[in-house]
Every structure is written in structure tokens, then in C-alpha cells.
């Protein structure tokens, strides 16, 4: 997992070294020299911003993932599951045809972004299977309380919750409207 997360940083540093090595032979060719200097600056900047552990609006960069995943076996498993799902989706496999154990709700709290994302995927699987009542209950539970669920995922869950409400009947809409108003108020 560390090599996966730091692979981009290493590729950037390799590109910086290669561009740096080409600056001296091109010192008399102004355009080439400037190009290689710019590649060095942008490559180094990208390597630093991706490699130094940071969180921006709750989203961890690769450096933070490489540092944090080893500390929590459940988060590391969630990371592996998410990568496996991405690979299967790239092959055209829908969520409902993937192994059910990949979608188990994580044990413990959802204060870790990887575990919170795993819980969102659980709701996505229920939706994919058109189990709308269960999806609605799951989404309602996920939107309660303080979790590490990303703002984008929260908004997408609200959209799915509204689909469930309209599919199941209007009696389910009031609960979704309360969640939407609560989300709007916290976003301000």
C-alpha cells in the first residue's frame, strides 16, 4: 500500500531528476533549458504536495494515506476492498455482482475516511440491488451524527435517499428533506 500511494511521488521525483540532468546539456538552447527547468519546478512541487501528508476538506493525499493506513488494519482492508472494486468496475462488473463480503459495514465508528467510504459503498450496493427500503434505512443511519463521510458522498447519499423516497412513496420524503435542510445549514 505504501508503494501504491507513493508511486506518483516517486515518478515525479524521477522525472525531476531526468529533467534536471537534461538542463546542463541544453544550456545553450534557451527553449529546451526553460522547458526542463519548468518540469523540475512543477515536478518537485507536485511531489511535495502529494508526498507531504495533508488533508484538504477531509480528503487525505497519498502521503497521508501511506502514513495512516498501516496504523489501522480495518482501514487498510477498506482501502484494499475499494481498489478491488475499482478494478472490477473498470472491467464492467456492477456492484451487485461483486462479492457481498466487500460491502459489509465496518465495525466501530466511521471517524476514518476509508471506513466511512466503505459504509457509503454498502449503501451503494443496496441501491444497486434495488433494495430501496434497506437503502433508505442505511442512508438515514449514515447521515446521523458526526462521521468522516465526505461532503460529496453525503450529497450523493441524499440524492439516493430521495430516489428511495420517491420509489417507496411520499411518506419517506419528509425524513430526506430534514436531512437535506440539515446538510445545507451545516455547509453554510
Tab-separated table of C-alpha atoms in Angstrom:
chain	number	residue	atom	x	y	z
A	1	UNK	CA	0.000	0.000	0.000
A	2	UNK	CA	2.898	2.373	0.631
A	3	UNK	CA	4.352	1.844	-2.819
A	4	UNK	CA	0.899	2.280	-4.362
A	5	UNK	CA	0.343	5.560	-2.539
A	6	UNK	CA	3.862	6.887	-3.041
A	7	UNK	CA	4.271	5.677	-6.631
A	8	UNK	CA	3.180	9.027	-8.064
A	9	UNK	CA	5.577	10.893	-5.779
A	10	UNK	CA	8.435	8.620	-6.856
A	11	UNK	CA	7.526	9.052	-10.536
A	12	UNK	CA	7.536	12.833	-10.098
A	13	UNK	CA	10.940	12.746	-8.402
A	14	UNK	CA	12.311	10.527	-11.176
A	15	UNK	CA	11.002	12.982	-13.781
A	16	UNK	CA	12.613	15.854	-11.850
A	17	UNK	CA	15.958	14.026	-11.819
A	18	UNK	CA	15.725	13.272	-15.546
A	19	UNK	CA	14.737	16.853	-16.441
A	20	UNK	CA	17.481	18.178	-14.130
A	21	UNK	CA	20.063	16.016	-15.872
A	22	UNK	CA	18.988	17.417	-19.243
A	23	UNK	CA	19.303	21.078	-18.211
A	24	UNK	CA	23.115	21.214	-18.476
A	25	UNK	CA	23.382	19.695	-21.986
A	26	UNK	CA	20.694	22.121	-23.179
A	27	UNK	CA	22.078	25.269	-21.523
A	28	UNK	CA	22.674	26.917	-24.939
A	29	UNK	CA	19.209	26.046	-26.253
A	30	UNK	CA	17.009	28.544	-24.448
A	31	UNK	CA	13.608	26.890	-25.095
A	32	UNK	CA	14.743	23.398	-24.102
A	33	UNK	CA	16.523	24.667	-20.974
A	34	UNK	CA	13.436	26.613	-19.845
A	35	UNK	CA	11.225	23.586	-20.525
A	36	UNK	CA	13.405	21.297	-18.393
A	37	UNK	CA	13.637	23.902	-15.620
A	38	UNK	CA	9.859	24.230	-15.590
A	39	UNK	CA	9.498	20.454	-15.496
A	40	UNK	CA	11.814	20.384	-12.472
A	41	UNK	CA	9.852	23.046	-10.616
A	42	UNK	CA	6.389	21.623	-11.346
A	43	UNK	CA	7.503	18.029	-10.765
A	44	UNK	CA	9.067	18.894	-7.431
A	45	UNK	CA	6.010	20.921	-6.410
A	46	UNK	CA	3.683	18.073	-7.308
A	47	UNK	CA	5.851	15.527	-5.482
A	48	UNK	CA	5.872	17.687	-2.346
A	49	UNK	CA	2.140	18.447	-2.308
A	50	UNK	CA	1.299	14.795	-2.871
A	51	UNK	CA	4.021	13.305	-0.673
A	52	UNK	CA	3.843	15.513	2.417
A	53	UNK	CA	0.898	14.158	4.435
A	54	UNK	CA	-2.023	16.601	4.086
A	55	UNK	CA	-5.784	16.595	4.437
A	56	UNK	CA	-7.796	19.086	2.421
A	57	UNK	CA	-11.507	19.257	3.285
A	58	UNK	CA	-11.242	15.814	4.861
A	59	UNK	CA	-9.581	14.195	1.843
A	60	UNK	CA	-6.182	12.676	2.529
A	61	UNK	CA	-3.461	12.901	-0.098
A	62	UNK	CA	-1.220	9.938	-0.946
A	63	UNK	CA	1.340	10.883	1.701
A	64	UNK	CA	-1.317	10.860	4.432
A	65	UNK	CA	-2.701	7.546	3.159
A	66	UNK	CA	0.767	5.973	3.147
A	67	UNK	CA	1.335	7.172	6.705
A	68	UNK	CA	-2.081	6.358	8.173
A	69	UNK	CA	-3.209	3.113	6.544
A	70	UNK	CA	-0.654	0.973	8.367
A	71	UNK	CA	-1.980	2.158	11.715
A	72	UNK	CA	-5.472	0.728	11.237
A	73	UNK	CA	-5.930	-2.797	9.821
A	74	UNK	CA	-9.642	-2.153	9.185
A	75	UNK	CA	-8.842	0.973	7.159
A	76	UNK	CA	-6.167	-0.929	5.226
A	77	UNK	CA	-8.693	-3.652	4.381
A	78	UNK	CA	-11.240	-0.989	3.327
A	79	UNK	CA	-8.559	0.530	1.074
A	80	UNK	CA	-7.852	-2.876	-0.493
A	81	UNK	CA	-11.576	-3.501	-0.995
A	82	UNK	CA	-12.044	-0.110	-2.652
A	83	UNK	CA	-9.141	-0.764	-5.035
A	84	UNK	CA	-10.565	-4.210	-5.823
A	85	UNK	CA	-13.981	-2.695	-6.512
A	86	UNK	CA	-12.439	-0.063	-8.782
A	87	UNK	CA	-10.673	-2.788	-10.751
A	88	UNK	CA	-13.870	-4.808	-11.120
A	89	UNK	CA	-15.884	-1.726	-12.130
A	90	UNK	CA	-13.255	-0.937	-14.773
A	91	UNK	CA	-13.967	-4.421	-16.139
A	92	UNK	CA	-17.678	-3.579	-16.309
A	93	UNK	CA	-18.794	-5.613	-13.276
A	94	UNK	CA	-21.729	-3.954	-11.477
A	95	UNK	CA	-21.691	-3.608	-7.680
A	96	UNK	CA	-24.472	-6.168	-7.241
A	97	UNK	CA	-22.269	-8.876	-8.842
A	98	UNK	CA	-19.235	-8.279	-6.616
A	99	UNK	CA	-18.565	-10.401	-3.510
A	100	UNK	CA	-21.007	-9.498	-0.740
A	101	UNK	CA	-18.301	-9.520	1.955
A	102	UNK	CA	-16.703	-6.485	0.271
A	103	UNK	CA	-19.774	-4.473	1.266
A	104	UNK	CA	-20.001	-5.388	4.930
A	105	UNK	CA	-20.469	-2.396	7.184
A	106	UNK	CA	-17.224	-1.663	9.041
A	107	UNK	CA	-17.022	-2.456	12.742
A	108	UNK	CA	-16.696	0.508	15.040
A	109	UNK	CA	-17.096	4.170	14.246
A	110	UNK	CA	-16.978	5.950	10.941
A	111	UNK	CA	-14.385	8.510	12.017
A	112	UNK	CA	-11.873	7.174	9.484
A	113	UNK	CA	-12.391	8.259	5.875
A	114	UNK	CA	-11.653	4.777	4.490
A	115	UNK	CA	-14.182	3.136	6.813
A	116	UNK	CA	-16.730	5.866	6.112
A	117	UNK	CA	-16.266	5.312	2.373
A	118	UNK	CA	-16.781	1.588	2.926
A	119	UNK	CA	-20.116	2.359	4.601
A	120	UNK	CA	-21.120	4.529	1.627
A	121	UNK	CA	-20.272	1.635	-0.699
A	122	UNK	CA	-22.525	-0.591	1.403
A	123	UNK	CA	-25.409	1.809	0.721
A	124	UNK	CA	-24.443	1.919	-2.979
A	125	UNK	CA	-24.607	-1.890	-3.143
A	126	UNK	CA	-28.082	-1.919	-1.579
A	127	UNK	CA	-29.192	0.687	-4.114
A	128	UNK	CA	-27.662	-1.343	-6.964
A	129	UNK	CA	-29.699	-4.341	-5.797
A	130	UNK	CA	-32.825	-2.127	-5.750
A	131	UNK	CA	-33.373	-2.817	-2.052
A	132	UNK	CA	-34.824	0.648	-1.575
A	133	UNK	CA	-36.258	0.301	1.945
A	134	UNK	CA	-32.946	-1.058	3.273
A	135	UNK	CA	-31.032	1.594	1.338
A	136	UNK	CA	-33.177	4.327	2.877
A	137	UNK	CA	-32.578	2.971	6.401
A	138	UNK	CA	-28.841	2.660	5.769
A	139	UNK	CA	-28.570	6.190	4.381
A	140	UNK	CA	-30.576	7.611	7.271
A	141	UNK	CA	-28.202	5.914	9.730
A	142	UNK	CA	-25.101	7.124	7.838
A	143	UNK	CA	-26.289	10.724	7.769
A	144	UNK	CA	-26.879	10.767	11.519
A	145	UNK	CA	-24.114	12.021	13.764
A	146	UNK	CA	-20.552	13.063	13.124
A	147	UNK	CA	-18.713	10.845	10.641
A	148	UNK	CA	-15.814	11.162	8.211
A	149	UNK	CA	-18.145	10.791	5.217
A	150	UNK	CA	-17.019	13.273	2.581
A	151	UNK	CA	-19.326	16.153	1.730
A	152	UNK	CA	-19.642	14.892	-1.842
A	153	UNK	CA	-20.638	11.426	-0.610
A	154	UNK	CA	-23.189	12.986	1.762
A	155	UNK	CA	-24.785	14.881	-1.105
A	156	UNK	CA	-24.836	11.783	-3.315
A	157	UNK	CA	-26.380	9.801	-0.459
A	158	UNK	CA	-29.088	12.450	-0.211
A	159	UNK	CA	-29.803	12.028	-3.922
A	160	UNK	CA	-30.049	8.257	-3.473
A	161	UNK	CA	-32.272	8.785	-0.432
A	162	UNK	CA	-34.645	10.900	-2.492
A	163	UNK	CA	-34.758	8.199	-5.171
A	164	UNK	CA	-35.659	5.700	-2.449
A	165	UNK	CA	-38.341	8.028	-1.111
A	166	UNK	CA	-39.947	8.549	-4.497
A	167	UNK	CA	-39.739	4.839	-5.278
A	168	UNK	CA	-41.202	3.788	-1.936
A	169	UNK	CA	-43.809	6.537	-1.762
A	170	UNK	CA	-44.060	10.047	-0.466
A	171	UNK	CA	-44.250	9.046	3.230
A	172	UNK	CA	-40.455	8.664	3.115
A	173	UNK	CA	-39.752	12.152	1.716
A	174	UNK	CA	-40.049	14.186	4.934
A	175	UNK	CA	-37.095	12.415	6.509
A	176	UNK	CA	-34.935	13.120	3.445
A	177	UNK	CA	-35.987	16.777	3.378
A	178	UNK	CA	-34.925	17.162	7.027
A	179	UNK	CA	-31.511	15.677	6.184
A	180	UNK	CA	-31.132	17.982	3.165
A	181	UNK	CA	-32.008	21.066	5.231
A	182	UNK	CA	-29.576	19.981	7.955
A	183	UNK	CA	-26.813	19.471	5.345
A	184	UNK	CA	-27.486	22.877	3.780
A	185	UNK	CA	-27.330	24.576	7.178
A	186	UNK	CA	-24.024	22.888	8.094
A	187	UNK	CA	-22.496	23.746	4.711
A	188	UNK	CA	-23.044	27.477	5.305
